[in-house]
Coordinates of C-alpha atoms in Angstrom, one line a residue:
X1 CA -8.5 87.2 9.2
X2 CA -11.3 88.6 11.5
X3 CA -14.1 87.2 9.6
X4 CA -11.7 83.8 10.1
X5 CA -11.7 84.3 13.8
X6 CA -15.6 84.6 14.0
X7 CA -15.9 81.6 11.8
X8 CA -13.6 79.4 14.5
X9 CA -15.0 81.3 18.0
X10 CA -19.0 80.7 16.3
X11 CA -18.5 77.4 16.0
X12 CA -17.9 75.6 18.9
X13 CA -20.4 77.9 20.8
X14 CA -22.9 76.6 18.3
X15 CA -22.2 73.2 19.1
X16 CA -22.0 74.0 22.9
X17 CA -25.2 75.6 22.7
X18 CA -26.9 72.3 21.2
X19 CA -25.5 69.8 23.2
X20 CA -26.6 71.8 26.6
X21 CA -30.3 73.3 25.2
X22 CA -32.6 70.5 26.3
X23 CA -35.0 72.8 27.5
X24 CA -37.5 73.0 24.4
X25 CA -37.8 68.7 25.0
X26 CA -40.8 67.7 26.8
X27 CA -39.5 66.7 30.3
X28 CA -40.1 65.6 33.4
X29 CA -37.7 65.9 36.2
X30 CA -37.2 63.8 39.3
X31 CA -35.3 63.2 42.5
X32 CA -34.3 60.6 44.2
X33 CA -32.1 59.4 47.6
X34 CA -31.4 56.3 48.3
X35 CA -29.8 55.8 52.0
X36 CA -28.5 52.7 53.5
X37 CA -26.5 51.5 56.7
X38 CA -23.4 49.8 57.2
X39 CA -21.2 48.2 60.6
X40 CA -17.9 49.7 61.3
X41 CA -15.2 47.6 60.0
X42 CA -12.5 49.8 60.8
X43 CA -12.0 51.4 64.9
X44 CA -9.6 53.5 65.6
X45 CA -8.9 54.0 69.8
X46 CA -6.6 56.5 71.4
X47 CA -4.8 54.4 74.4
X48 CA -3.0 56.9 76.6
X49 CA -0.5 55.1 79.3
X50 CA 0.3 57.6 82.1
X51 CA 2.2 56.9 85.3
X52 CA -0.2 59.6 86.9
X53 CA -3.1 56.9 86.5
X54 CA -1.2 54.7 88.8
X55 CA -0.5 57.3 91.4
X56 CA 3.4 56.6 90.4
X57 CA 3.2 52.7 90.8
X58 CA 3.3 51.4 87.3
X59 CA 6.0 52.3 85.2
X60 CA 5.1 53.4 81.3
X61 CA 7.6 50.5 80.2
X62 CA 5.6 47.9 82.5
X63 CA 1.8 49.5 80.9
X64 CA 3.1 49.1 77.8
X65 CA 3.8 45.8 78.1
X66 CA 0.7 44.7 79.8
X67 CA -1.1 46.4 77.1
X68 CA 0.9 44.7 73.9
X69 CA 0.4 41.4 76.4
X70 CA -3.4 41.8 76.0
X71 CA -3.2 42.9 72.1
X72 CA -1.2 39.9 71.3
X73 CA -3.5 37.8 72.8
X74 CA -6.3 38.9 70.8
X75 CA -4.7 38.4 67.7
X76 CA -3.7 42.2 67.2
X77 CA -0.7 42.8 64.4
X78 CA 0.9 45.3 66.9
X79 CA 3.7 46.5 64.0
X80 CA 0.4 47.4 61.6
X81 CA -2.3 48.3 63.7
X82 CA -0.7 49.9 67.0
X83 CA 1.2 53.6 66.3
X84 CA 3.4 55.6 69.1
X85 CA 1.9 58.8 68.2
X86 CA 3.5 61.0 70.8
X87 CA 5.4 60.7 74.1
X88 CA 6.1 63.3 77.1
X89 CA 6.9 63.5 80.6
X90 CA 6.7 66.2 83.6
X91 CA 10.8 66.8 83.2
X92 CA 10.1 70.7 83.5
X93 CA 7.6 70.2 86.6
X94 CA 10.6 68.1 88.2
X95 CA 13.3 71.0 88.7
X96 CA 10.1 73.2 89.9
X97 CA 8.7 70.9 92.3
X98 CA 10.8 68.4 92.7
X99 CA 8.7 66.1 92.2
X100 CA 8.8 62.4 90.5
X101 CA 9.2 62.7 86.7
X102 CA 6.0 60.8 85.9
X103 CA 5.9 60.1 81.6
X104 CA 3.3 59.2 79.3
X105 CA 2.4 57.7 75.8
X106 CA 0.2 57.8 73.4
X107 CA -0.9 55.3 70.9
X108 CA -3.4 54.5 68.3
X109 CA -4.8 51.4 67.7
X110 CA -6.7 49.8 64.7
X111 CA -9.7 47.4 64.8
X112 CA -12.0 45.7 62.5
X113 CA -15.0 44.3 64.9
X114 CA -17.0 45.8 67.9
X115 CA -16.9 42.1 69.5
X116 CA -12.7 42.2 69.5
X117 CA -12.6 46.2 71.0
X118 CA -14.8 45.0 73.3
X119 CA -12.9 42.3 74.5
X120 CA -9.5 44.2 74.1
X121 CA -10.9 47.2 76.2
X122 CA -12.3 44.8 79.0
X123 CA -8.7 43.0 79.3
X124 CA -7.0 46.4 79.2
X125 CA -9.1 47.7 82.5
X126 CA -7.6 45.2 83.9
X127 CA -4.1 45.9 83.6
X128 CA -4.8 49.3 84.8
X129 CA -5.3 50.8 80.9
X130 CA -8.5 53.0 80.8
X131 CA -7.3 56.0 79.3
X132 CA -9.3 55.0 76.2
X133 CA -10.3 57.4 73.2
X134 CA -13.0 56.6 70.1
X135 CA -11.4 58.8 67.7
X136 CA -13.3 57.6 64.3
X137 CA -15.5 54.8 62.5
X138 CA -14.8 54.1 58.9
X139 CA -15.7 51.2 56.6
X140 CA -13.1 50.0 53.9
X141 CA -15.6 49.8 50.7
X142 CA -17.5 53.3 51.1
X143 CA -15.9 54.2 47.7
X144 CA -17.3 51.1 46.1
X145 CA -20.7 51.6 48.1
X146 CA -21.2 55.1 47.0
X147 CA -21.2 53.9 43.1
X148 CA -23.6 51.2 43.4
X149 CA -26.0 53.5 46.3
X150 CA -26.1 56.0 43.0
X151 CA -27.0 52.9 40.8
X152 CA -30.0 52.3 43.0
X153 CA -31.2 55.9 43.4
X154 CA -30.7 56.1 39.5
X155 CA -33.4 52.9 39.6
X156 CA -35.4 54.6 42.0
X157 CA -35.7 58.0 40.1
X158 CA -36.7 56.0 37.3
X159 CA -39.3 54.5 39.1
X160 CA -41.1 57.7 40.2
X161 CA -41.0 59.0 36.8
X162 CA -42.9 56.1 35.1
X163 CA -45.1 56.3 38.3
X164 CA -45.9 60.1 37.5
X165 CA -46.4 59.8 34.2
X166 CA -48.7 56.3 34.5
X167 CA -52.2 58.8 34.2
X168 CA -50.9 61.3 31.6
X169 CA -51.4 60.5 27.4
X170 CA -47.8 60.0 27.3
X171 CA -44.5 57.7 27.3
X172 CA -41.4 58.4 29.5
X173 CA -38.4 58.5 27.0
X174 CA -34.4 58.2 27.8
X175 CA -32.9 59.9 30.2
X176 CA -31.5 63.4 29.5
X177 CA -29.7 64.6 31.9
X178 CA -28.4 63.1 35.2
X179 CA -26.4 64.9 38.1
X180 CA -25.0 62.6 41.0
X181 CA -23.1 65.6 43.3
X182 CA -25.2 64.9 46.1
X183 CA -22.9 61.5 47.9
X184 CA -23.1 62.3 52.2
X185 CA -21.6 59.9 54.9
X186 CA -23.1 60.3 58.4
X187 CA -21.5 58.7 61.9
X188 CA -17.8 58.1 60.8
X189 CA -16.3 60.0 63.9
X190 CA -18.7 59.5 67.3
X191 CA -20.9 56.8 68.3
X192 CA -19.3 54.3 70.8
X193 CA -22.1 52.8 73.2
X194 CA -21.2 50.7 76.2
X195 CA -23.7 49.7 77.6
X196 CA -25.6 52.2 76.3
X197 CA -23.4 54.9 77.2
X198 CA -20.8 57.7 75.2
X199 CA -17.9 57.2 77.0
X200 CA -15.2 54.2 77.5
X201 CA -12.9 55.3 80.6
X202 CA -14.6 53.8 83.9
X203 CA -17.5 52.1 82.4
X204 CA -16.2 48.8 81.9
X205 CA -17.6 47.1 85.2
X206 CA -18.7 43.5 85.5
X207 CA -17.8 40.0 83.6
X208 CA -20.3 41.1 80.8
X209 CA -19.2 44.1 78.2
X210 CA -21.8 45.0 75.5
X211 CA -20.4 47.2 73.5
X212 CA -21.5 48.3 70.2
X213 CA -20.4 51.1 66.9
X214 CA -23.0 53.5 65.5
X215 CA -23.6 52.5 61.8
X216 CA -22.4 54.4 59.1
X217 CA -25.1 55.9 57.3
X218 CA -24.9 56.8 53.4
X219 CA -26.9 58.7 50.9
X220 CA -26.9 59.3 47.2
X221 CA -29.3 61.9 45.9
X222 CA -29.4 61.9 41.9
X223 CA -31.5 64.4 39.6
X224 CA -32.7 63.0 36.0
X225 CA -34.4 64.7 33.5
X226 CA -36.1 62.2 31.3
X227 CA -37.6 63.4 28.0
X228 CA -41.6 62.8 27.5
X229 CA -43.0 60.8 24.1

């Protein structure tokens, strides 16, 4: 029964043994990154309407409606890309101080373009809405990006090899061994410039409203052994 239980452990360490010992194989390793750069196609602003910002003047209910006013206009789906993500007023302050309950809400809004949140942030400063956050970047396909950037650095790494082995008495053979862990996404949180600057609230001056998103920048590092004829 022991002599069994050898017999069954052996075995599959064997075969684990071959499979993974490439070592003795003439090889030559490589490494390669391929990086590229892509536009925002997904915004995501904080809007924060507070009576405070209008010294008590403009009610919450009247900024929102200004605001939806201006999103409407621009071709915004308020029910999918605007979110109430929290509301609060001074209510405590009130018995205190006695002072006017003053409230305020926040929302998050989705868009796809730098030319329409430029627009949309130009026409909100106008109804007295500058409270504005850049809270992230993203772009819908990264998933689909990141397969084909490891594609290309595949290509790339293959490239090198027959490069590197162009002046040596030998063929480069099939590939090995290949390890894609390495996938990094730079710029998806920061990186709103208008007109040239880092920050939305007052900035928005003047008939004319360049405003632009950092690209997104992604890299795919692969490792390939290839084997050596």
């Amino acid at each position: 029964m022991k002599n069994l239980f050898f017999i069954l452990l052996f075995i599959p360490l064997v075969s684990l043994a071959q499979v993974n010992d490439f070592t003795k194989t003439p090889q030559l390793q490589t490494k390669a990154t391929y990086t590229t750069e892509v536009i925002p196609d997904k915004i995501t602003l904080s809007i924060t309407l507070a009576e405070q910002n209008t010294k008590g003047k403009v009610s919450v209910e009247e900024l929102e409606k200004r605001m939806e006013k201006v999103l409407l206009e621009n071709n915004v789906d308020i029910q999918k890309q605007l979110t109430l993500k929290d509301i609060s007023s001074n209510f405590k302050d009130y018995f205190l101080k006695k002072t006017d309950i003053q409230k305020t809400k926040n929302y998050q809004l989705e868009i796809f373009d730098a030319v329409s949140a430029g627009t949309i942030l130009k026409e909100l400063e106008s109804q007295e809405i500058s409270n504005v956050e850049l809270l992230k970047t993203e772009y819908s396909k990264i998933e689909e990006l990141k397969i084909e950037l490891k594609g290309k650095a595949i290509l790339k790494a293959k490239k090198q090899a027959e490069e590197m082995v162009k002046n040596l008495n030998q063929e480069l053979g099939p590939a090995i061994y290949i390890s894609d862990l390495e996938t990094n996404i730079f710029g998806r949180a920061s990186g709103l410039n208008v007109r040239g600057l880092n920050s939305i609230s007052n900035q928005i001056n003047g008939d004319d409203l360049d405003i632009s998103f950092d690209k997104i920048r992604i890299e795919a590092t692969v490792t390939v052994y290839f084997a050596l004829k």
